[in-house]
XYZ file of C-alpha atoms in Angstrom:
420
model
C 0.000 0.000 0.000
C 2.848 2.390 0.827
C 4.314 1.963 -2.622
C 0.982 2.747 -4.306
C 0.577 5.953 -2.314
C 4.057 7.175 -3.152
C 3.770 6.391 -6.834
C 0.463 8.206 -7.054
C 1.910 11.179 -5.220
C 4.671 11.805 -7.743
C 2.491 12.823 -10.726
C 0.217 14.834 -8.442
C 3.097 16.927 -7.165
C 4.443 17.446 -10.657
C 0.999 18.420 -11.919
C 0.521 20.971 -9.137
C 3.888 22.516 -9.870
C 3.318 22.830 -13.609
C -0.142 24.364 -13.173
C 1.304 27.343 -11.291
C 1.033 30.034 -14.000
C 2.141 33.005 -11.879
C 5.543 32.321 -10.358
C 6.045 33.992 -7.011
C 9.630 34.808 -7.975
C 12.308 33.949 -10.511
C 13.285 30.878 -8.495
C 9.962 29.108 -9.179
C 11.331 26.832 -11.959
C 14.215 25.817 -9.709
C 11.774 25.006 -6.907
C 9.700 22.927 -9.321
C 12.776 20.996 -10.436
C 13.768 20.459 -6.821
C 10.323 19.037 -6.009
C 10.483 16.625 -8.927
C 14.041 15.587 -8.056
C 13.072 15.026 -4.437
C 10.239 12.713 -5.505
C 12.564 10.716 -7.775
C 15.108 10.338 -4.969
C 12.391 9.161 -2.566
C 11.171 6.570 -5.034
C 14.733 5.402 -5.727
C 15.354 4.859 -2.023
C 12.047 3.021 -1.729
C 12.840 0.686 -4.637
C 16.336 0.025 -3.245
C 14.705 -1.307 -0.083
C 11.817 -3.087 -1.812
C 13.847 -4.974 -4.422
C 16.688 -7.408 -3.841
C 19.962 -5.870 -4.986
C 22.811 -8.190 -5.855
C 26.306 -7.044 -6.765
C 28.439 -9.429 -8.783
C 31.804 -8.542 -7.309
C 32.949 -7.054 -3.994
C 36.556 -7.529 -2.888
C 35.955 -7.420 0.864
C 37.732 -10.739 1.684
C 41.051 -9.760 0.124
C 40.886 -6.269 1.670
C 40.435 -7.868 5.064
C 43.321 -10.241 4.391
C 45.581 -7.306 3.551
C 44.461 -5.630 6.788
C 45.363 -8.809 8.742
C 41.719 -9.443 9.585
C 41.029 -11.490 12.676
C 37.486 -12.624 13.439
C 36.522 -11.259 16.845
C 32.903 -10.784 17.839
C 33.897 -8.124 20.347
C 35.328 -6.013 17.564
C 32.285 -5.041 15.520
C 34.022 -2.537 13.239
C 34.566 -5.056 10.437
C 32.422 -5.851 8.592
C 29.395 -4.520 10.552
C 30.347 -0.839 10.667
C 33.627 0.776 9.713
C 35.044 3.867 8.077
C 37.443 1.731 6.055
C 36.830 0.396 2.577
C 33.615 0.440 0.581
C 31.508 -2.250 2.299
C 30.010 -2.963 5.697
C 26.602 -4.087 6.974
C 25.347 -0.640 7.976
C 26.165 1.002 4.652
C 24.870 -1.995 2.697
C 21.499 -1.828 4.459
C 21.281 1.900 3.787
C 21.948 1.337 0.089
C 19.638 -1.668 -0.183
C 22.388 -4.183 -1.003
C 21.216 -7.691 -0.137
C 23.524 -10.111 -1.935
C 27.103 -8.946 -2.492
C 29.122 -11.700 -4.166
C 32.242 -11.983 -2.044
C 35.253 -12.208 -4.318
C 37.622 -15.026 -3.463
C 40.428 -13.186 -5.236
C 43.552 -15.075 -6.252
C 46.289 -12.741 -7.564
C 48.233 -13.984 -10.559
C 51.332 -14.132 -8.348
C 49.714 -17.079 -6.526
C 49.589 -19.222 -9.667
C 52.721 -20.955 -8.421
C 51.085 -23.634 -6.305
C 49.705 -21.441 -3.498
C 46.363 -20.654 -5.168
C 44.198 -23.360 -3.604
C 45.512 -22.616 -0.121
C 44.685 -18.911 -0.489
C 41.223 -19.708 -1.856
C 40.474 -21.931 1.122
C 41.757 -19.258 3.510
C 39.467 -16.577 2.046
C 36.469 -18.925 1.939
C 37.120 -19.749 5.600
C 37.077 -16.020 6.344
C 33.688 -15.472 4.675
C 32.077 -18.555 6.205
C 33.567 -17.559 9.556
C 32.007 -14.102 9.368
C 28.594 -15.616 8.622
C 28.937 -18.160 11.438
C 30.081 -15.551 13.961
C 27.532 -12.897 12.986
C 24.398 -14.855 12.000
C 22.079 -11.944 12.790
C 23.833 -9.957 10.062
C 25.077 -12.393 7.410
C 24.428 -15.825 5.927
C 26.130 -17.808 3.170
C 24.017 -18.148 0.012
C 24.464 -20.688 -2.768
C 21.252 -20.062 -4.702
C 18.703 -17.339 -5.471
C 16.286 -19.076 -3.091
C 18.802 -18.676 -0.268
C 19.021 -14.961 -1.001
C 15.244 -14.563 -1.034
C 14.909 -16.317 2.324
C 17.627 -14.185 3.894
C 16.066 -11.043 2.435
C 12.800 -11.785 4.236
C 14.736 -12.002 7.511
C 16.691 -8.792 6.934
C 19.964 -10.707 6.677
C 22.586 -9.901 4.046
C 23.495 -12.894 1.899
C 27.125 -13.694 1.165
C 27.341 -15.702 -2.055
C 30.903 -16.305 -3.206
C 32.644 -16.152 -6.564
C 36.248 -17.215 -7.109
C 38.206 -14.630 -9.093
C 40.841 -16.617 -11.005
C 40.465 -20.333 -11.646
C 44.070 -21.041 -10.648
C 42.975 -22.949 -7.487
C 41.441 -25.640 -9.722
C 45.067 -26.705 -10.303
C 44.212 -28.749 -13.391
C 42.096 -31.180 -11.382
C 38.436 -31.519 -12.373
C 37.569 -32.903 -8.930
C 38.363 -29.471 -7.508
C 35.334 -28.030 -9.306
C 33.022 -30.083 -7.093
C 35.261 -29.341 -4.120
C 34.788 -25.586 -4.502
C 31.097 -26.005 -5.274
C 30.759 -27.812 -1.951
C 32.650 -24.964 -0.270
C 30.067 -22.469 -1.498
C 31.552 -21.102 -4.730
C 28.824 -20.020 -7.180
C 30.956 -18.680 -10.026
C 34.550 -18.914 -11.190
C 36.265 -16.109 -13.091
C 38.420 -18.209 -15.399
C 41.587 -16.128 -15.010
C 42.842 -12.785 -13.740
C 45.794 -10.628 -14.841
C 47.876 -13.355 -16.500
C 47.256 -16.410 -18.642
C 46.782 -19.437 -16.400
C 46.291 -23.157 -17.021
C 42.703 -22.519 -18.122
C 42.822 -19.668 -20.627
C 44.333 -16.400 -21.824
C 43.814 -13.141 -19.935
C 42.738 -9.772 -21.350
C 45.624 -8.154 -19.460
C 48.287 -10.508 -20.843
C 49.902 -10.231 -24.273
C 51.328 -13.742 -24.329
C 48.347 -15.458 -25.970
C 49.440 -18.796 -24.563
C 46.557 -20.833 -26.022
C 44.788 -18.479 -28.378
C 41.837 -18.655 -25.972
C 40.961 -21.692 -23.869
C 43.515 -24.372 -23.095
C 42.627 -28.005 -23.719
C 41.931 -28.295 -20.002
C 39.874 -25.095 -20.170
C 37.426 -26.680 -22.617
C 36.986 -29.635 -20.268
C 36.614 -27.294 -17.307
C 33.677 -25.469 -18.921
C 31.893 -28.800 -19.310
C 32.574 -29.674 -15.691
C 31.397 -26.302 -14.381
C 28.167 -26.717 -16.349
C 27.770 -30.227 -14.951
C 28.463 -29.225 -11.342
C 26.443 -26.001 -11.384
C 29.034 -23.229 -11.109
C 28.514 -20.135 -13.259
C 31.244 -19.380 -15.802
C 32.513 -15.812 -15.415
C 34.222 -14.269 -18.462
C 35.416 -11.038 -16.842
C 39.216 -10.775 -17.273
C 39.443 -13.240 -20.174
C 40.794 -12.408 -23.635
C 38.384 -11.835 -26.509
C 39.098 -15.163 -28.156
C 38.602 -16.926 -24.829
C 35.198 -15.238 -24.526
C 33.993 -16.421 -27.935
C 35.191 -19.979 -27.282
C 33.428 -20.053 -23.898
C 30.177 -18.837 -25.486
C 30.465 -21.590 -28.073
C 31.254 -24.273 -25.501
C 28.961 -23.519 -22.554
C 25.579 -25.217 -22.490
C 24.179 -22.591 -20.119
C 24.297 -18.773 -19.948
C 27.485 -17.174 -18.626
C 28.166 -13.960 -16.721
C 30.634 -11.113 -16.758
C 30.707 -10.454 -13.011
C 32.414 -7.050 -13.167
C 32.973 -5.677 -16.667
C 31.802 -2.610 -18.584
C 31.331 -1.560 -22.212
C 34.400 -1.039 -24.391
C 32.465 1.554 -26.392
C 33.438 4.137 -23.772
C 37.002 2.838 -23.247
C 38.387 2.157 -26.744
C 41.240 -0.333 -26.771
C 40.619 -1.548 -23.219
C 40.202 -5.293 -23.790
C 39.231 -5.870 -20.177
C 35.822 -4.368 -21.081
C 33.425 -5.987 -23.568
C 33.003 -4.902 -27.177
C 29.564 -4.288 -28.672
C 29.729 -7.593 -30.530
C 30.656 -9.458 -27.348
C 27.737 -7.886 -25.499
C 25.385 -8.956 -28.313
C 26.767 -12.499 -28.201
C 26.415 -12.573 -24.416
C 22.768 -11.602 -24.836
C 22.208 -14.330 -27.417
C 23.749 -16.762 -24.922
C 21.244 -15.592 -22.303
C 23.991 -14.209 -20.091
C 24.418 -11.009 -18.084
C 27.112 -8.327 -17.982
C 27.361 -6.725 -14.539
C 28.681 -3.190 -14.884
C 31.969 -2.328 -13.161
C 31.900 1.047 -11.351
C 35.627 1.844 -11.570
C 36.172 5.236 -13.246
C 38.774 3.822 -15.624
C 36.273 1.120 -16.658
C 33.645 3.746 -17.346
C 35.437 6.486 -19.255
C 38.533 6.261 -21.439
C 39.177 9.993 -21.033
C 39.341 9.605 -17.270
C 41.735 6.687 -17.693
C 43.968 8.808 -19.938
C 44.001 11.682 -17.442
C 44.868 9.337 -14.580
C 47.636 7.674 -16.584
C 49.127 11.065 -17.417
C 49.003 12.121 -13.775
C 50.680 8.875 -12.748
C 53.450 9.386 -15.302
C 54.007 12.994 -14.245
C 54.146 12.061 -10.568
C 56.522 9.164 -11.243
C 58.889 11.544 -13.044
C 58.759 14.029 -10.155
C 59.550 11.315 -7.620
C 62.417 9.967 -9.735
C 63.913 13.458 -9.977
C 63.910 13.570 -6.187
C 65.359 10.077 -5.920
C 62.192 8.690 -4.355
C 59.869 5.746 -4.955
C 56.171 5.546 -4.104
C 56.968 3.385 -1.076
C 59.336 5.879 0.554
C 58.008 7.774 3.576
C 59.306 11.042 2.141
C 57.247 10.469 -1.018
C 53.941 10.960 0.822
C 54.381 14.728 1.103
C 55.336 14.992 -2.586
C 52.341 12.899 -3.662
C 49.919 14.917 -1.510
C 51.289 18.182 -2.871
C 50.956 16.980 -6.472
C 47.345 15.842 -6.121
C 46.353 18.996 -4.236
C 47.283 20.926 -7.390
C 46.180 18.193 -9.822
C 43.050 16.499 -8.424
C 42.321 12.983 -9.603
C 39.750 12.658 -12.374
C 36.608 10.660 -11.648
C 33.702 9.398 -13.684
C 30.174 9.665 -12.288
C 26.891 7.837 -11.811
C 25.633 9.153 -15.162
C 28.342 7.165 -16.957
C 27.314 3.963 -15.174
C 23.809 4.580 -16.515
C 25.289 5.171 -19.990
C 26.873 1.724 -19.879
C 23.565 0.202 -18.838
C 21.836 2.059 -21.682
C 24.367 0.666 -24.145
C 23.866 -2.931 -23.007
C 20.089 -2.555 -23.166
C 20.360 -1.155 -26.696
C 22.617 -3.994 -27.851
C 21.300 -7.025 -25.954
C 18.109 -6.033 -24.164
C 17.034 -5.252 -20.618
C 17.383 -8.909 -19.548
C 21.164 -8.947 -19.893
C 22.568 -6.257 -17.599
C 23.280 -6.106 -13.871
C 25.580 -4.540 -11.288
C 29.168 -5.618 -10.582
C 30.708 -2.646 -8.794
C 34.158 -4.008 -7.908
C 33.822 -2.195 -4.567
C 36.972 -2.642 -2.479
C 38.753 -3.667 -5.685
C 39.201 -0.479 -7.724
C 40.729 1.669 -4.998
C 40.331 5.422 -5.328
C 38.712 5.323 -8.770
C 35.051 4.970 -7.768
C 32.776 7.453 -9.546
C 31.069 10.448 -8.038
C 27.728 9.305 -6.650
C 28.795 5.665 -6.162
C 31.596 5.817 -3.619
C 30.416 2.902 -1.472
C 27.597 0.405 -0.986
C 25.272 3.000 0.549
C 24.818 4.785 -2.786
C 22.980 2.356 -5.085
C 19.852 4.572 -4.841
C 21.747 7.293 -6.738
C 22.009 4.962 -9.734
C 18.388 3.871 -9.427
C 17.323 7.533 -9.389
C 19.293 8.187 -12.585
C 17.664 5.188 -14.264
C 14.229 6.457 -13.220
C 15.033 9.850 -14.759
C 15.928 8.049 -17.982
C 12.553 6.338 -18.140
C 13.385 2.853 -16.860
C 10.321 1.158 -15.410
C 10.138 -0.418 -11.966
C 10.231 -3.836 -13.634
C 13.353 -2.862 -15.587
C 15.084 -1.724 -12.422
C 14.249 -4.913 -10.577
C 15.776 -6.922 -13.427
C 18.963 -4.852 -13.273
C 19.119 -5.116 -9.477
C 18.826 -8.892 -9.274
C 16.313 -10.710 -11.491
C 18.631 -10.997 -14.487
C 21.437 -12.525 -12.449
C 19.003 -14.757 -10.570
C 17.719 -16.079 -13.904
C 21.214 -17.103 -15.011
C 22.176 -18.446 -11.593
C 19.035 -20.577 -11.400
C 19.379 -21.856 -14.960
C 22.924 -23.032 -14.176
C 21.716 -24.818 -11.034
C 18.775 -26.382 -12.902
C 21.009 -27.649 -15.712
C 23.366 -29.263 -13.201
C 20.504 -30.957 -11.396
C 19.282 -32.511 -14.643
C 22.727 -33.584 -15.795
């Protein structure tokens, strides 16, 4: 009933404002715009709480590892409420985030035999958080789990493994990680691994998938783990689309249209093919993923600062470099993208593949200081919803973007595995 009242109120307020033919002062149009904007913001906040929001990629576990995280119920700062990083329970509830996929991130430097150990360590951390704080969090391995937790006001913690290196060439490890709660595997990360080529690597070890990689796709389909093509090379992507019997995801990628030459993002043709496959691209919020011009400005600033430090005989790690870095950025502020550009990427995917094939994959806690204006942490999803409302997206469209599209793929992968 509350939703009906609010929705009916919006056009009434707009109508009253536009019927005022004798403005009291020259600020009347600004007041009218402010009233309309206020109504959009209210509706966006309402939808953020009413709909399930899932985010395909949040790097909380690795951030906590770097911070030497120790699980201690007496210390409630992490991950219930903290000023550090981009995610905690309090901010997530404010923003309406219900199912952040916890990234079990395996750096390429761990592809030397340590990958499985690190994966287990990070999974233990996430499951430990849920076990220690059951009134806040619960592990989720299906859309149904998320829906049940949502009804209880609990945030779900599904997990995705970023980099398939922990598979270690052993198909039995696919079931092992499924049993440990992994719902998707990003096939590689910054370097080619034993599965496939990476978008960040120039080696082209296999020209796409390795022989084992082809077998792995079959096994992931059979076991019920989503295939994630973020980070893979273009030829790997096309081979995965050809091989997979079920839809695939890009857990945290954006559109290459706005970042020409950045292979880590998806080309228009790839987005179309992903749509034909039934899959979903979850838009990455990092400024350099959103806008090639911002990436160029940041690269130039980095080069300039590196030259200044070298002239002074300093490296970025030196204590004396901090003052130089602060002074440089005070005169040359970092460039950022904004929430409008995230909406542009969504628009582009909808144009190319349709409304059923786009979602959210922020990369919170993974893209450092490059988050766009209006989406600086998990409390700010309503800002994006408000922008989509202004662009004419329906409530149904927004619910699909927030979670229904990803749930469709996730469930189809689980259903296929159950039948096979």
